[in-house]
Coordinates of C-alpha atoms in Angstrom, one line a residue:
X18 CA -18.5 20.6 25.3
X19 CA -15.9 21.8 23.2
X20 CA -15.7 21.3 19.2
X21 CA -13.1 18.6 18.9
X22 CA -13.4 15.1 19.9
X23 CA -11.1 12.1 19.2
X24 CA -11.3 8.6 19.6
X25 CA -8.2 6.7 18.0
X26 CA -6.0 3.8 18.6
X27 CA -2.2 4.0 18.1
X28 CA -0.6 2.3 15.3
X29 CA 1.8 -0.4 16.3
X30 CA 4.9 -0.5 14.0
X31 CA 5.8 -4.3 14.7
X32 CA 2.0 -4.5 13.0
X33 CA 3.0 -3.7 9.4
X34 CA 2.4 -6.3 6.9
X35 CA 6.4 -7.0 6.0
X36 CA 7.3 -7.3 9.6
X37 CA 4.9 -10.2 10.2
X38 CA 6.3 -12.1 7.5
X39 CA 9.9 -11.2 7.9
X40 CA 10.9 -14.8 8.1
X41 CA 9.4 -16.0 5.2
X42 CA 11.2 -13.1 3.2
X43 CA 14.6 -14.2 4.7
X44 CA 14.1 -17.8 3.6
X45 CA 13.0 -17.0 0.1
X46 CA 16.2 -14.4 -0.1
X47 CA 18.6 -17.5 0.9
X48 CA 16.9 -19.7 -1.4
X49 CA 16.8 -16.9 -4.3
X50 CA 20.5 -16.1 -3.7
X51 CA 21.5 -19.8 -4.0
X52 CA 19.6 -20.4 -7.3
X53 CA 21.3 -17.0 -8.3
X54 CA 24.8 -18.4 -8.2
X55 CA 23.9 -21.8 -9.8
X56 CA 22.3 -20.1 -12.8
X57 CA 25.1 -17.5 -13.1
X58 CA 27.7 -20.3 -13.4
X59 CA 25.0 -22.4 -15.7
X60 CA 24.8 -19.2 -18.1
X61 CA 28.5 -18.6 -18.3
X62 CA 29.1 -22.3 -18.6
X63 CA 26.2 -22.8 -21.3
X64 CA 26.5 -19.5 -23.0
X65 CA 22.8 -19.1 -22.6
X66 CA 21.2 -15.6 -22.5
X67 CA 18.0 -16.8 -21.4
X68 CA 19.6 -18.6 -18.4
X69 CA 21.5 -15.4 -17.6
X70 CA 18.2 -13.2 -17.9
X71 CA 16.6 -15.7 -15.5
X72 CA 19.7 -15.2 -13.1
X73 CA 19.6 -11.1 -13.6
X74 CA 15.8 -11.4 -12.8
X75 CA 16.0 -13.4 -9.7
X76 CA 19.4 -11.0 -8.3
X77 CA 16.8 -8.2 -8.7
X78 CA 14.7 -10.1 -6.5
X79 CA 17.2 -10.7 -4.2
X80 CA 17.8 -7.2 -3.9
X81 CA 14.2 -6.3 -3.8
X82 CA 13.6 -8.7 -0.9
X83 CA 17.0 -7.3 0.9
X84 CA 15.2 -3.7 0.4
X85 CA 12.2 -5.0 2.0
X86 CA 13.7 -6.6 5.1
X87 CA 15.7 -3.4 5.7
X88 CA 12.8 -1.2 5.2
X89 CA 10.6 -3.6 7.5
X90 CA 13.8 -2.9 10.3
X91 CA 13.4 0.8 9.7
X92 CA 9.4 1.0 10.0
X93 CA 9.7 -0.7 13.1
X94 CA 11.4 2.2 14.6
X95 CA 9.4 4.0 17.3
X96 CA 7.2 7.4 16.3
X97 CA 8.1 10.4 17.5
X98 CA 7.3 14.1 17.8
X99 CA 9.0 14.9 14.2
X100 CA 7.7 11.8 12.5
X101 CA 4.1 11.0 14.3
X102 CA 3.9 7.8 11.9
X103 CA 7.4 6.5 12.5
X104 CA 9.2 5.3 9.6
X105 CA 6.4 3.0 8.3
X106 CA 6.5 4.6 5.0
X107 CA 9.9 3.2 4.4
X108 CA 8.3 -0.2 3.3
X109 CA 6.2 1.6 0.5
X110 CA 9.5 3.6 -0.7
X111 CA 11.2 0.2 -0.7
X112 CA 8.6 -1.4 -2.9
X113 CA 8.9 1.6 -5.2
X114 CA 12.5 0.8 -5.6
X115 CA 11.8 -2.5 -6.1
X116 CA 9.0 -1.8 -9.0
X117 CA 11.9 0.5 -10.7
X118 CA 14.6 -2.1 -10.5
X119 CA 12.4 -4.5 -12.2
X120 CA 11.9 -2.1 -15.0
X121 CA 15.3 -1.6 -15.6
X122 CA 16.3 -5.3 -15.5
X123 CA 13.7 -5.9 -18.4
X124 CA 14.9 -3.3 -20.5
X125 CA 18.4 -4.5 -20.4
X126 CA 17.6 -8.0 -20.9
X127 CA 15.5 -6.9 -23.6
X128 CA 18.2 -5.0 -25.5
X129 CA 20.7 -7.4 -25.1
X130 CA 18.3 -10.0 -26.6
X131 CA 17.7 -7.6 -29.7
X132 CA 21.4 -7.4 -30.0
X133 CA 21.6 -11.2 -30.4
X134 CA 19.2 -11.7 -33.0
X135 CA 20.6 -13.2 -36.1
X136 CA 23.8 -14.0 -34.3
X137 CA 22.9 -16.3 -31.7
X138 CA 26.2 -18.1 -30.1
X139 CA 26.3 -21.9 -29.5
X140 CA 24.4 -23.2 -26.4
X141 CA 25.1 -26.0 -24.2
X142 CA 21.5 -27.4 -23.4
X143 CA 22.6 -30.1 -21.1
X144 CA 24.2 -27.4 -18.6
X145 CA 21.3 -24.9 -19.4
X146 CA 18.3 -27.3 -18.7
X147 CA 19.9 -28.7 -15.4
X148 CA 20.4 -25.1 -14.1
X149 CA 16.7 -24.2 -15.4
X150 CA 15.2 -27.3 -13.6
X151 CA 16.9 -26.3 -10.4
X152 CA 15.8 -22.7 -10.8
X153 CA 12.1 -23.9 -11.1
X154 CA 12.0 -26.2 -8.3
X155 CA 13.5 -23.6 -6.1
X156 CA 10.9 -21.1 -7.2
X157 CA 8.1 -23.4 -6.6
X158 CA 9.4 -23.7 -3.0
X159 CA 9.5 -19.8 -2.4
X160 CA 5.8 -19.5 -3.9
X161 CA 4.6 -21.9 -1.5
X162 CA 6.5 -20.2 1.4
X163 CA 4.9 -16.5 0.3
X164 CA 1.5 -17.6 -0.6
X165 CA -0.2 -17.3 2.7
X166 CA 1.5 -13.5 3.3
X167 CA 1.4 -12.0 -0.2
X168 CA -2.1 -10.2 0.2
X169 CA -1.1 -8.5 3.6
X170 CA 1.9 -6.3 2.0
X171 CA 3.0 -4.6 -0.8
X172 CA 6.7 -6.2 -0.4
X173 CA 5.6 -9.6 0.1
X174 CA 3.1 -9.4 -2.8
X175 CA 6.0 -7.6 -4.8
X176 CA 8.4 -10.6 -3.7
X177 CA 5.6 -13.1 -4.7
X178 CA 5.1 -11.7 -8.0
X179 CA 8.8 -11.8 -8.7
X180 CA 9.2 -15.2 -7.7
X181 CA 6.2 -16.2 -9.9
X182 CA 7.9 -14.5 -12.7
X183 CA 10.9 -16.4 -12.0
X184 CA 9.3 -19.7 -12.2
X185 CA 7.7 -18.7 -15.6
X186 CA 11.2 -17.8 -16.8
X187 CA 12.6 -20.5 -15.6
X188 CA 9.9 -22.7 -17.2
X189 CA 10.9 -20.7 -20.8
X190 CA 14.6 -21.6 -20.3
X191 CA 13.6 -25.0 -20.0
X192 CA 11.2 -24.7 -23.1
X193 CA 14.1 -23.2 -25.1
X194 CA 16.6 -25.8 -24.1
X195 CA 14.5 -28.6 -25.3
X196 CA 13.7 -26.9 -28.7
X197 CA 17.5 -26.5 -29.3
X198 CA 18.3 -30.1 -28.0
X199 CA 15.3 -31.6 -30.3
X200 CA 15.5 -29.0 -33.3
X201 CA 19.0 -27.4 -33.2
X202 CA 17.4 -24.0 -33.3
X203 CA 19.8 -21.8 -31.3
X204 CA 17.6 -18.6 -31.7
X205 CA 15.0 -20.2 -29.1
X206 CA 17.5 -19.2 -26.2
X207 CA 17.1 -15.2 -27.4
X208 CA 13.4 -15.6 -27.9
X209 CA 13.1 -17.1 -24.4
X210 CA 15.0 -14.2 -23.1
X211 CA 12.7 -11.5 -24.8
X212 CA 9.9 -13.3 -23.2
X213 CA 11.2 -13.2 -19.8
X214 CA 11.9 -9.5 -20.1
X215 CA 8.2 -9.0 -21.4
X216 CA 7.1 -11.2 -18.4
X217 CA 8.5 -8.7 -16.1
X218 CA 7.3 -5.5 -17.2
X219 CA 3.5 -6.1 -16.4
X220 CA 4.1 -7.3 -12.8
X221 CA 6.7 -4.2 -12.2
X222 CA 3.9 -1.8 -13.4
X223 CA 1.1 -3.4 -11.4
X224 CA 3.5 -3.3 -8.4
X225 CA 4.5 0.4 -9.4
X226 CA 0.6 1.3 -9.6
X227 CA -0.1 -0.1 -5.8
X228 CA 2.8 2.0 -4.5
X229 CA 1.7 5.2 -6.2
X230 CA -2.1 4.5 -4.7
X231 CA -0.4 4.4 -1.3
X232 CA 1.8 7.4 -1.6
X233 CA -1.3 9.3 -3.1
X234 CA -3.5 8.3 -0.2
X235 CA -5.8 6.8 -2.5
X236 CA -9.1 5.1 -0.7
X237 CA -7.6 1.4 0.1
X238 CA -8.9 -1.3 -2.5
X239 CA -12.3 -3.1 -1.5
X240 CA -13.5 -0.1 0.7
X241 CA -16.7 1.3 -0.1
X242 CA -17.0 4.8 1.2
X243 CA -20.5 5.4 0.4
X244 CA -21.4 2.2 2.5
X245 CA -19.1 3.4 5.5
X246 CA -21.1 6.8 5.5
X247 CA -24.5 5.1 5.4
X248 CA -23.4 3.1 8.7
X249 CA -22.0 6.0 10.2
X250 CA -25.3 7.7 9.5
X251 CA -27.4 4.8 10.9
X252 CA -25.9 5.4 14.6
X253 CA -28.2 7.0 17.0
X254 CA -27.6 11.0 17.5
X255 CA -25.9 11.3 14.0
X256 CA -27.1 14.2 11.7
X257 CA -24.5 14.2 9.2
X258 CA -21.1 13.2 8.4
X259 CA -18.2 15.0 6.1
X260 CA -14.4 15.3 5.5
X261 CA -14.5 11.5 5.3
X262 CA -10.6 10.5 4.6
X263 CA -9.6 6.9 4.3
X264 CA -6.1 6.1 3.4
X265 CA -3.0 3.8 3.9
X266 CA 0.2 4.4 6.0
X267 CA 1.9 1.4 4.8
X268 CA 0.7 -2.4 4.0
X269 CA -1.8 -3.6 6.5
X270 CA -2.1 0.0 8.3
X271 CA -5.1 1.9 7.0
X272 CA -6.6 5.0 8.9
X273 CA -9.5 6.6 8.8
X274 CA -10.7 10.0 10.0
X275 CA -14.3 12.0 9.7
X276 CA -16.1 15.0 11.3
X277 CA -19.6 13.9 12.4
X278 CA -22.1 16.2 13.2
X279 CA -24.2 15.2 16.5
X280 CA -27.4 16.0 17.9
X281 CA -26.8 18.2 20.9
X282 CA -28.7 16.1 23.3
X283 CA -26.7 13.0 22.2
X284 CA -23.6 14.8 23.4
X285 CA -24.6 15.3 27.2
X286 CA -23.9 13.3 30.2
X287 CA -21.3 10.9 28.7
X288 CA -23.6 11.0 25.7
X289 CA -20.0 11.6 23.4
X290 CA -18.5 8.5 24.6
X291 CA -21.5 6.4 23.7
X292 CA -21.4 8.0 20.2
X293 CA -17.7 7.5 19.8
X294 CA -18.1 3.7 21.0
X295 CA -20.9 2.9 18.5
X296 CA -18.8 4.8 15.6
X297 CA -15.7 3.0 16.2
X298 CA -17.8 -0.3 16.7
X299 CA -19.5 0.5 13.5
X300 CA -16.2 1.3 11.7
X301 CA -14.5 -1.9 12.7
X302 CA -17.0 -4.0 11.7
X303 CA -16.8 -2.6 8.0
X304 CA -13.4 -1.4 7.8
X305 CA -10.6 -3.2 9.3
X306 CA -8.5 -0.3 11.1
X307 CA -7.1 0.0 14.4
X308 CA -6.8 3.8 14.0
X309 CA -9.7 5.8 13.5
X310 CA -10.3 9.6 14.4
X311 CA -13.6 11.4 15.0
X312 CA -14.2 14.8 15.3
X313 CA -17.8 15.3 16.8
X314 CA -19.3 18.5 16.1
X315 CA -22.9 19.8 17.8
X316 CA -25.9 20.3 15.5
X317 CA -26.0 23.8 16.6
X318 CA -22.4 24.6 15.9
X319 CA -22.8 23.0 12.6
X320 CA -25.7 25.3 11.7
X321 CA -23.9 28.2 12.8
X322 CA -20.8 27.5 10.8
X323 CA -23.0 27.0 7.8
X324 CA -24.9 30.3 8.4
X325 CA -21.7 32.2 8.4
X326 CA -20.5 30.7 5.1
X327 CA -23.6 31.2 3.4

């Protein structure tokens, strides 16, 4: 029996996390663009930097969702000999662009807010308050749309976190408008815009960190490699396992590979098929993946290699 034996299942491009929830993203994009228009007009009429900051943040969200949708379309293209995994990493690159846009927006907002400190212009609070309330309601609707899907895709999670930040931003604008109406403290608008900028940064950082983990092919979160190793060793005929690799191609597409040393007797007369079936079943019950590759190595051959390298 030869040295290399594989057992794997192909990856369906349509099964990526973003592709499964494309309709949700389209709905959120439409809502977000409508709110951006309302808040931009409201910011111009009212003179509110906080409202303009919230509109700018939502515009970046709209750009991020558009990138995610484009990436999902690209990722659905079939694999080829030149790109054996297809274009599924396009989703991860889109999430990276989204995180970087968030960081740039927050820096611009913070810079403008600092410039306005001590020279806050007059703000028309009635228009500011109305636009902020409309934004908050729209963001709440978008959150409900994305809530059930945000754990399955980096891009959907990025959109969810952005909308959550928008909701908090709208609440900050509402609070600033109320403060100005009640006390006349115009600087509340500038302070609210600074708070919005500071709320954006942590979310951008977490999204960027998750993207980097995927690009560095880190072990997916929640996966216990030692536990998987122990279950593989528990399969009848398995002597040892080495070269375990677990990574993620894109959201919702984990991949696993390992070299498994098996007793020679377990590899004869369709024994390899039985071992592979048990390994695949064991892996599927402890690690949710449809794409796994095992290289079965006879124990005598493994001992021969160990002796040669001793």
